Every structure is written in C-alpha cells, then in structure tokens.
XYZ file of C-alpha atoms in Angstrom:
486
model
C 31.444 118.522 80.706
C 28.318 118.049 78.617
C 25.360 119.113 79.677
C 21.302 118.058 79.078
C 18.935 120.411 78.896
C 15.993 119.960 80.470
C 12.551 121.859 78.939
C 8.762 121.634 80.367
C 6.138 124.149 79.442
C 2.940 125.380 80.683
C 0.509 127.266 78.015
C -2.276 128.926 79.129
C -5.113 129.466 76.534
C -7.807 131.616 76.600
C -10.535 129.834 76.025
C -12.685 131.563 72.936
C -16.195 131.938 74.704
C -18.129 135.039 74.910
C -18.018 135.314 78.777
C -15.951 135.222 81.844
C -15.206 131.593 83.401
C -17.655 132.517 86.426
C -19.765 135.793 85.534
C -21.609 137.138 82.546
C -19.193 140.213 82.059
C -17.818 140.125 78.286
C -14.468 138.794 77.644
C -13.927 141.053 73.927
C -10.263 142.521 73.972
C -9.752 146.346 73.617
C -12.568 147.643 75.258
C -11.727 150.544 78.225
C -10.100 150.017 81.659
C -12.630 148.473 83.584
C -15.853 148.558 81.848
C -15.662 144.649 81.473
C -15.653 144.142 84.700
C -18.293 142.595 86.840
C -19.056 143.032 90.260
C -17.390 139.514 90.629
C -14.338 140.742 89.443
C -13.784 143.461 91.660
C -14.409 141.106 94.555
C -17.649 142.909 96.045
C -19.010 141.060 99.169
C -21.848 138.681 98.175
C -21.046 137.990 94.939
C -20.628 134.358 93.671
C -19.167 132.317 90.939
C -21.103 130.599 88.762
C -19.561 128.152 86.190
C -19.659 128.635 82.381
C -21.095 126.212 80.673
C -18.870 126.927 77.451
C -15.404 126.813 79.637
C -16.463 123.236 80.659
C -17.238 122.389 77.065
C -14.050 123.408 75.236
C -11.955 121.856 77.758
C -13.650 118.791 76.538
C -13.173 119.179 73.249
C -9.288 119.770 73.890
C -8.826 116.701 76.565
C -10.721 114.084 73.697
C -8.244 115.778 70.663
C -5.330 115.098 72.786
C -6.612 111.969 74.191
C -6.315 112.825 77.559
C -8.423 111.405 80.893
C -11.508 113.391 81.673
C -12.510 113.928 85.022
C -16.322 112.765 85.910
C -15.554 114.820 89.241
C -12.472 117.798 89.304
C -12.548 120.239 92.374
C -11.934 124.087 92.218
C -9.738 125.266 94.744
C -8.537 129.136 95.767
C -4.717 129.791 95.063
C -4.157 132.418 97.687
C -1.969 135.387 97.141
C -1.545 139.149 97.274
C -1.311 141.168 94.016
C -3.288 145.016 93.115
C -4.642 143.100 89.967
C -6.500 140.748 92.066
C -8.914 141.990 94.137
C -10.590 138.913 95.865
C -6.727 137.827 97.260
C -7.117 134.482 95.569
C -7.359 132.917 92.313
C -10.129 130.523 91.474
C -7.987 127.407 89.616
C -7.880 123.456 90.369
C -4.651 121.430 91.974
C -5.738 118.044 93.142
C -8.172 117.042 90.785
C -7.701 118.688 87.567
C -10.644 118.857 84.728
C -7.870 116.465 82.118
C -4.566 114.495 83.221
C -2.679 112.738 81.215
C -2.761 113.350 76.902
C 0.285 113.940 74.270
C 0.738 116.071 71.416
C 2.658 114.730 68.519
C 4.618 116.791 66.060
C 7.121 117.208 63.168
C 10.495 117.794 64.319
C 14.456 118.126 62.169
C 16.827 116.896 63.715
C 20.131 116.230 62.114
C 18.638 116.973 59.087
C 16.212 114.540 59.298
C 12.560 114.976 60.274
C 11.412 112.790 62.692
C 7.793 112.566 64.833
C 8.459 113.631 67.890
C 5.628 112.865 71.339
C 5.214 115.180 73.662
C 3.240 113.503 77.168
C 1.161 116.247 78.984
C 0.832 115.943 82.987
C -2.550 117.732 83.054
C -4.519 120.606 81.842
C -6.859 122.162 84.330
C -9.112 125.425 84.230
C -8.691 128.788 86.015
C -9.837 132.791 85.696
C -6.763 134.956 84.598
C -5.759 137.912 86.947
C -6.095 141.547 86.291
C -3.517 143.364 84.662
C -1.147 146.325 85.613
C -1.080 149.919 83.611
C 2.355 151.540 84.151
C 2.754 153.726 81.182
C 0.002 156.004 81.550
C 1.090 157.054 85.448
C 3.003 159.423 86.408
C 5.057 157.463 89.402
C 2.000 155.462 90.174
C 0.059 152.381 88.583
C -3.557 151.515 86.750
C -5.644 148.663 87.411
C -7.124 146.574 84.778
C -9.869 144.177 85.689
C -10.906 143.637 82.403
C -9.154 140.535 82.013
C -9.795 139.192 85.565
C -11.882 136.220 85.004
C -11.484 135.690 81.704
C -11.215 131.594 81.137
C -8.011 129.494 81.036
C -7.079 126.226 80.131
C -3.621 125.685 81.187
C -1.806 122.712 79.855
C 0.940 121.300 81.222
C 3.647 119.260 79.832
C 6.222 116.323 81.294
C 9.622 117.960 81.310
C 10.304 116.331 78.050
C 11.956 118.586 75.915
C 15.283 118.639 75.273
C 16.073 122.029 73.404
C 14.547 125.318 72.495
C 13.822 124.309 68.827
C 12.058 121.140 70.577
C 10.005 123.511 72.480
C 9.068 125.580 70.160
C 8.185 123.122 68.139
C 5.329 121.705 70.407
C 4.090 125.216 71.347
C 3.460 125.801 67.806
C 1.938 122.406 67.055
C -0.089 123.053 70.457
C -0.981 126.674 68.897
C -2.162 124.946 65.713
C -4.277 122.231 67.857
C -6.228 124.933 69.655
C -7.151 127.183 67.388
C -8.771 124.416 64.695
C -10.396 122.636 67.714
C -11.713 126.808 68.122
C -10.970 126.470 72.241
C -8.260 129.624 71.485
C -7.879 132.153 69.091
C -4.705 132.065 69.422
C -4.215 135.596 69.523
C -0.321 135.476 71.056
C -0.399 139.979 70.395
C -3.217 140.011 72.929
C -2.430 137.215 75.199
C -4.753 134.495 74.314
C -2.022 132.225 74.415
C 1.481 132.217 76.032
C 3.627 130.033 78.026
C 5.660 129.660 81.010
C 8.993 127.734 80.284
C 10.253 125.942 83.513
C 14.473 125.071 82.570
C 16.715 122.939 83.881
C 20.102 121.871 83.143
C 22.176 118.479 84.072
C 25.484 116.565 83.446
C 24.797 114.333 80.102
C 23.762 110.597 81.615
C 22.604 111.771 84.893
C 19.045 110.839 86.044
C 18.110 113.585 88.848
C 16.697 116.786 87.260
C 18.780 120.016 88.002
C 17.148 123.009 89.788
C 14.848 124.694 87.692
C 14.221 128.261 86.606
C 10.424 129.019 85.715
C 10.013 131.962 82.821
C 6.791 133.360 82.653
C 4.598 135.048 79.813
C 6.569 134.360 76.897
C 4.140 135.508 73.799
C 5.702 134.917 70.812
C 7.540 131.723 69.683
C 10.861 133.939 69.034
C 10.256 135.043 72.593
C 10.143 131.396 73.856
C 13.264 129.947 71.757
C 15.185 132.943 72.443
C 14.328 132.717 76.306
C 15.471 128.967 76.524
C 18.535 129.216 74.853
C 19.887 132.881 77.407
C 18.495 130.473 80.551
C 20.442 127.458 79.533
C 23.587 129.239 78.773
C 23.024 131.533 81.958
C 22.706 128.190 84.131
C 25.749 126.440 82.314
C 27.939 129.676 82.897
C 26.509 129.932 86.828
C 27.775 126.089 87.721
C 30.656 125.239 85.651
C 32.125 128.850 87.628
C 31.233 127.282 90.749
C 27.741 128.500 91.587
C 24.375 127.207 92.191
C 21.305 127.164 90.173
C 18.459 129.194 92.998
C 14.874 128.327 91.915
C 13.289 131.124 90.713
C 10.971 132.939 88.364
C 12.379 134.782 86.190
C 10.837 137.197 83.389
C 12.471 137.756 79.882
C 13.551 140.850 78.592
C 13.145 141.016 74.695
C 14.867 144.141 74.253
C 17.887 142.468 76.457
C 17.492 139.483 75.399
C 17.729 137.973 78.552
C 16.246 136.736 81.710
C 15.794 138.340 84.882
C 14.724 137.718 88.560
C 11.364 138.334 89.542
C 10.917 136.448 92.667
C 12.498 132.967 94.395
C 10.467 130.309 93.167
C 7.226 129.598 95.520
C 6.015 125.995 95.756
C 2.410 124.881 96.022
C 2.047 124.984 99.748
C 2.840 128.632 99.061
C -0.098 129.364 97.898
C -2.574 127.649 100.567
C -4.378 125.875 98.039
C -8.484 124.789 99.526
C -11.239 123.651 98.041
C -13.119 126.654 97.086
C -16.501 126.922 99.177
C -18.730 128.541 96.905
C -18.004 126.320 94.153
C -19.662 122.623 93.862
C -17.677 120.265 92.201
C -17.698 119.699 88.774
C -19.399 116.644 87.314
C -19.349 116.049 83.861
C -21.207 112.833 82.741
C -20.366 110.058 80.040
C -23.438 111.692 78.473
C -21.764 115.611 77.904
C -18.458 113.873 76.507
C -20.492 112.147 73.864
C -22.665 115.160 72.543
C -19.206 117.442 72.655
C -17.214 114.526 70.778
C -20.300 114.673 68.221
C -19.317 118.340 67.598
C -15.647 117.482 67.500
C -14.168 118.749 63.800
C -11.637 115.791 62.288
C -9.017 116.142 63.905
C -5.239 117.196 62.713
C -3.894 113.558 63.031
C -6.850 111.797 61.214
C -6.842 114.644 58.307
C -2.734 113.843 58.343
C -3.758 109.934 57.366
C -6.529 110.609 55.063
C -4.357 112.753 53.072
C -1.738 110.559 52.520
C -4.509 107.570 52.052
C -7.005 109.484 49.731
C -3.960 111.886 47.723
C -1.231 109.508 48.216
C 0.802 112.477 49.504
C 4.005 111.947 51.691
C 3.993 111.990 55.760
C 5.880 114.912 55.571
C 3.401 116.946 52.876
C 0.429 115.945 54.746
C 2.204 116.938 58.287
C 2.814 120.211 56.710
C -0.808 120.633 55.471
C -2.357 119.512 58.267
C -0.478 121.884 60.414
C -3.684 124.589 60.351
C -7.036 123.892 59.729
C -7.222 127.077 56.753
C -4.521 125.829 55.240
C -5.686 122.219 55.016
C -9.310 123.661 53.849
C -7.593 125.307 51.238
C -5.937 122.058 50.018
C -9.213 120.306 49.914
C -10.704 123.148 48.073
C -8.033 123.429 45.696
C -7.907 119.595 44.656
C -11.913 119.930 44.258
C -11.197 122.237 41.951
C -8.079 121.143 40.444
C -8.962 117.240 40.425
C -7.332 113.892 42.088
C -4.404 113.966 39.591
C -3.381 117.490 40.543
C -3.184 116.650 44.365
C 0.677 116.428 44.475
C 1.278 119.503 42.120
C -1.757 121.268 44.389
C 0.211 119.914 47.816
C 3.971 121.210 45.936
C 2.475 124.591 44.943
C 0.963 125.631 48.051
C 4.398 124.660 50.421
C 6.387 126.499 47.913
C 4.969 129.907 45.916
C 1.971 129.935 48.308
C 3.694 129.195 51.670
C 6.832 131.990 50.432
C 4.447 134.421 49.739
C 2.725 134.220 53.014
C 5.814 133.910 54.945
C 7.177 137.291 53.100
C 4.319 138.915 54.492
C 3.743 137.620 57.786
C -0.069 137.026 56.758
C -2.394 133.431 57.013
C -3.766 131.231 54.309
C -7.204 132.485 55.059
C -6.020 136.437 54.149
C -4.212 135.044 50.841
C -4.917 137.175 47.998
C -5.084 134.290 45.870
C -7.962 131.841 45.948
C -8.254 128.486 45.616
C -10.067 128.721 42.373
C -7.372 131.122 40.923
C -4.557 128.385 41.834
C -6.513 125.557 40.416
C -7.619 127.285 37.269
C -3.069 128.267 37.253
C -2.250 124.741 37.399
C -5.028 123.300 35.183
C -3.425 125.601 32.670
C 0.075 124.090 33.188
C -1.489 120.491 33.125
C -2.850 121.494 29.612
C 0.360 122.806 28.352
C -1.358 126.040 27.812
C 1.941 127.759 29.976
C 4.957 126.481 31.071
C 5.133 126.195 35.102
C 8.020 128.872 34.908
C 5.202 131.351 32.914
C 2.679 129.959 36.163
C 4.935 131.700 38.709
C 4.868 134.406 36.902
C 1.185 134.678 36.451
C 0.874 133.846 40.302
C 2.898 136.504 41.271
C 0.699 139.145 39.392
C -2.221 137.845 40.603
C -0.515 138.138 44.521
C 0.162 141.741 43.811
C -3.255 142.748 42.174
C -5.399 140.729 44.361
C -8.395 140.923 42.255
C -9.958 137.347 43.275
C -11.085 137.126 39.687
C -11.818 133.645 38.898
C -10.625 134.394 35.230
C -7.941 136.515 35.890
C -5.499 133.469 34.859
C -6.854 133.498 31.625
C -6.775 137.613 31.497
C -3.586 137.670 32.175
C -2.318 134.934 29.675
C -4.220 136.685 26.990
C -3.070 140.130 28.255
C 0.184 139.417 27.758
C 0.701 136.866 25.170
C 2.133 134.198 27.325
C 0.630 131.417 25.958
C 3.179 127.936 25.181
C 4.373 127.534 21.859
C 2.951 123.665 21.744
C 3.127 123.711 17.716
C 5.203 121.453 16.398
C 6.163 123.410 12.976
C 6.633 126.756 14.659
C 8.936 125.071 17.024
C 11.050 123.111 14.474
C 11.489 126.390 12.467
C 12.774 127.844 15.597
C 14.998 124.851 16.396
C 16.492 125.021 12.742
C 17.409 128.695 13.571
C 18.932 127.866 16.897
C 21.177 125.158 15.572
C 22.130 126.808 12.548
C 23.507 130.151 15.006
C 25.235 127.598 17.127
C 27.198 124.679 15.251
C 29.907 124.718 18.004
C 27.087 123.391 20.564
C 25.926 120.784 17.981
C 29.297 119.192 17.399
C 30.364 119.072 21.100
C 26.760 116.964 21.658
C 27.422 114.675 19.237
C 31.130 114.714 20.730
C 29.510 112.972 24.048
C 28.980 116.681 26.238
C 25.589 116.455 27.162
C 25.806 120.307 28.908
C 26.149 121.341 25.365
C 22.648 120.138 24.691
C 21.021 121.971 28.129
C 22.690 125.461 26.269
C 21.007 124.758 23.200
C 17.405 124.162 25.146
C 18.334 127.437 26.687
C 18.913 128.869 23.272
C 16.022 127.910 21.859
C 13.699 128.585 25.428
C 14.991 131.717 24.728
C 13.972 132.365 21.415
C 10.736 131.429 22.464
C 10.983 134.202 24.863
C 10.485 131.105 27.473
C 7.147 130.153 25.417
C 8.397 127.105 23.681
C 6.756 123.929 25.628
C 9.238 122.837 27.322
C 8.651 118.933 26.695
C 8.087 119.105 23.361
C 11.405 121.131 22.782
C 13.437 118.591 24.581
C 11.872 115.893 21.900
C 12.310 117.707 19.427
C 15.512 118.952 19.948
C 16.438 115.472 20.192
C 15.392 114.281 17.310
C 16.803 116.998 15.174
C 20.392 116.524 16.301
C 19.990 112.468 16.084
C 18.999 113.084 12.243
C-alpha cells in the first residue's frame, strides 16, 4: 500500500521586545534562575497583567507580511493546567478569537529535480506568555524551577496540514525563520529557544480524503531536529498499521541522541484545557489607525525585494529567491552591486551563491559575520571585469582574503601586487609564449588541424600553464586560434 503523509506545524516565536508579554520584568537570555522574574510570574495574589504594547505591534507587522486577517477585537483566554513551571495553574493565550487568521507563506522548494514555488496557507497565529522551565541537571534526585522565561511573549503560528514530507516542512520552517527575523518580530535564536516548532503527523492510504490519527511532536529546535523527527514518526506510524495496529493520538517528544520519538502523554484536546475568557484582561482592540502607522514602519518585504531584483538586475526567479532568502544577505547584494555597478549584478548574484555562500556554509557562520566585505568582493570582481586577473586567480585572492580577514579595502590590490598575479593581457608576450608552446608540442598541432578539437583545449592548458595560469584567458583562446589557422 502507498501511503500520504500528512505534515502541519506550529512555530512559536519569541517575539524580540525588551519585556515580558504582561509585566515589565526583562526578557534577556542567560541571566540567573529567577532573577527575571516578576511578581507576576510567580503568580503572587494581586498581581495583574498588563498588555505590552510592543507584543501587539510585532504581531502586526507579521499578520500584514504574511497577509493575514487582523483582528479589530481578539480575546485572551486562560489555558488551564498543572505543571511546577507554572505557577498561576494557567496559561494566558487566545482560542476563539485569535490576534491573525488566515495568511500563507510562499517558498522555494526541489522536487524531482526541479524547483518549484510552493504555498503554504496558515490557520492562525495568536499570542501567548511561554511557561517556566525545568532544571534537572543540577539536582541531585530532585528538580529547579526557572521562571525566567515565564511570560516571555509568543506568537505562535499555525499552519493548514499542508505538507506533504519532511523536506516540505522544513522547507517552510526555514522560509518562516527567514520571514521573522528580517520583519525583526524573532531573533531567531533556535540554541536558546526563540523559535521552535511542534510537528503534528499523520499518515493515510494514497487517494484517501479523511486525515489519519495524528501524533503531535513538540519543541523541535533545529531544522535537522524537525526533518529527522518527521521522517522516524512517519515510518514509526507506517510500521504500527501495516502490522495491524492503531495510530493512539499522542504527544510525543524526540530524542536526538535516539533519533526517535517517544511518548510523553495521550494527546489532550481543547476542552482539556478549560479554555475562558481571562477576567483580568480587556479585550484587545486594535484600530484601522495602529495597522497603518505599523505598516508605515514595515521594511520591503522578502517577496517585493524577490521582484525588484529580477526587474531592476534582470536576475533569475531562482537567484533572486535565493538572495532574498535573509535580509543580510540581500543587503549585501545591494551593497555589492553599488559598488560593483549594474553590469556586475549577475557576476555579483553568481559569486555570492557560490565562493561566498561555500565559505559560509563550511563554517556554519552568517553573511553579516563574513570576513569579506562587500567592498573587498566588488573591488575582486572589478578586477576580473578589467582583465587585470583571471576569475580562477579571483578565487584565489578571495580565499586569502577569507583566511586573513583584514577588511582592507585594498587588500585585493595588495595581494595581486604581493604576489605577482597580475594577467598576462600583452599581446607580444603572449605570442612569444604561444610560439614556445606549439613548437614543444607538434603532435597536438597536427591532430587540431586533423579535426580533434580536445587537442586544442591541451594546448590552452599548455600554454595557461606556462603562464603559470596568468595568460588572459580570452585573449589566449584568440590567439591561439589564429596562430594554428596561419
């Protein structure tokens, strides 16, 4: 039997403000056990909630990038359960009437080996305060509390169970990832927990329209995490039926070390959780008015950058999806063809997915911590433009500068001069050279003019070579040409 996999997910960002979502206590990661919490937090009698202006605000911002409905009216309500990290017995989040419903995120996505847009509809995205957190390490048979984190702001977005594989998912989280942090609602932090997702999976015979039971996975913080995750589930579910058993609805947690999922409770439904309107919250009312003055602040968005680059640099869908997919990395494009100029936009787009991208890959860093700045590049392929190197000399020079990381805005120049790697562009020193080459290899010579064109790549490679890879590589070609039609 074939079977369909079946893939919604449920991100919860920390929204970047200074604050909790309904106290002034200070939301900064790393500071001591406890000393961030307010009296709010560790649910002392009389204390009440009082919205942050900032939360609102950056939910905003994310509903109008994603084009999703924003309330004028959403309702707070108390999710009621029992857990040490949360001291009041409830969480302060919204069900009914959510702050944004409705939205999609587009992104790139291979499939086949072919890269297609894919459109991902989101359900909702409301706002909550996120829990306490557990110590068990430091206890000797016992465990710490950790209200730092209680009330720090959420934005949880939720998607349509749309996705049909781990890649797909993946895919959208990091697209989502990229979204948040240039609209600066998330710092995307996934090492401290500003952003992480719950993956609910399902599975189902291929062609049938009811959804299978579904497993939710919670507080996956890495993208490996999430893919890795997906793929155990599915397999686990798929193994469980087709030997006769039954998918139970659970939550499960994933075990990285494992590699696989495990039970932490049967799944609880909403009625669970007792859901009310909270009393000591009014409802939240944000006018035409507010949505204006936020969309003023609003930075161009991904999609809009996307068409402008392909309109203004005539760049491809794909290079301007790639570009586009950060906000540092597509400043650093704009900065490098401001530098570089219009006709260096493709060569500026080619170098920076290739050398610049592999470099940053290799060491796991962002465009914004690159060694290399945008002036250096430009001034690199400027020189290449001018025929002053050779683009294979360029990677070489790039490389150097990656390892020294100097910043220099001549250190192209230095380094050409340094080393003598300057193209051979003159036409008599590269004839002489030619002469040599063909003279040392008449065997080459005769099978060109036999009809073997690979004979004439070897003697380019000769003479690149006498050049110690100097010779301009376009001006060899012609002249090599013209040598052996004489």
């Amino acid at each position: 039997m074939q079977w369909e996999v079946v893939i919604g997910l449920e991100t919860h960002a920390q929204l970047s403000t200074e604050s909790k979502i309904f106290s002034g206590a200070s939301t900064h990661f790393g500071a001591g056990p406890n000393t961030q919490a307010s009296a709010l937090d560790l649910a002392l009698p009389g204390t009440l909630p009082v919205m942050n202006r900032g939360a609102v605000e950056k939910a905003i911002r994310f509903g109008l990038a994603v084009g999703a409905d924003i309330a004028p009216v959403s309702i707070f309500a108390r999710k009621n359960y029992f857990y040490p990290d949360l001291p009041k017995g409830y969480q302060i989040s919204q069900l009914e009437k959510p702050v944004l419903a409705g939205g999609k995120v587009s992104f790139m996505l291979e499939q086949n080996g072919k890269q297609e847009i894919k459109t991902i509809p989101l359900t909702r995205a409301h706002l909550e305060e996120d829990a306490g957190k557990s110590l068990h390490e430091d206890y000797l048979d016992m465990s710490g509390i950790d209200l730092n984190r209680a009330g720090t702001p959420l934005l949880e977005i939720v998607t349509e169970p749309d996705m049909r594989s781990a890649a797909e998912a993946v895919a959208y989280a990091k697209t989502l990832h990229s979204l948040v942090t240039w609209l600066g609602v998330c710092d995307g932090n996934m090492q401290e927990g500003s952003f992480r997702c719950d993956a609910n999976v399902s599975v189902r015979p291929k062609g049938q329209a009811e959804f299978g039971t579904r497993c939710e996975i919670k507080n996956l913080n890495s993208f490996r995490n999430l893919e890795d995750a997906i793929n155990y589930e599915v397999q686990r579910q798929i193994e469980l039926i087709e030997s006769g058993g039954s998918v139970v609805q659970a939550t499960r947690l994933y075990d990285p070390d494992r590699r696989e999922t495990r039970e932490m409770r049967t799944k609880e439904d909403s009625q669970d959780y007792r859901y009310f309107p909270d009393p000591d919250l009014p409802p939240l009312v944000i006018s035409p008015e507010w949505i204006e003055k936020v969309k003023a602040q609003m930075p161009e968005l991904p999609d809009a950058m996307r068409e402008r680059f392909i309109t203004d640099y005539g760049l491809s869908e794909y290079d301007a999806t790639v570009l586009t997919q950060s906000k540092a990395m597509a400043d650093y494009y704009e900065k490098l063809v401001a530098r570089s100029g219009m006709p260096l936009a493709k060569q500026s787009a080619n170098w920076l997915m290739g050398d610049v991208s592999s470099a940053l890959n290799r060491e796991n860093i962002g465009i914004d911590e690159a060694p290399v700045t945008a002036g250096q590049l430009s001034l690199l392929m400027t020189r290449i433009s001018d025929g002053t190197i050779s683009n294979k000399i360029a990677k070489e020079i790039f490389a150097d500068m990656w390892e020294s990381g100097s910043g220099e805005a001549d250190s192209v120049d230095k380094i050409i001069e340094a080393k003598g790697l300057k193209q051979i562009s003159d036409a008599g020193e590269l004839e002489k050279i030619i002469d040599e080459v063909l003279a040392a290899n008449q065997k080459s010579v005769e099978e060109f003019r036999a009809g073997r064109d690979k004979a004439f790549n070897s003697l380019v490679g000769q003479v690149m070579k006498a050049t110690k890879g100097k010779g301009n590589p376009a001006q060899v070609n012609e002249l090599l040409r013209k040598k052996l039609a004489g």
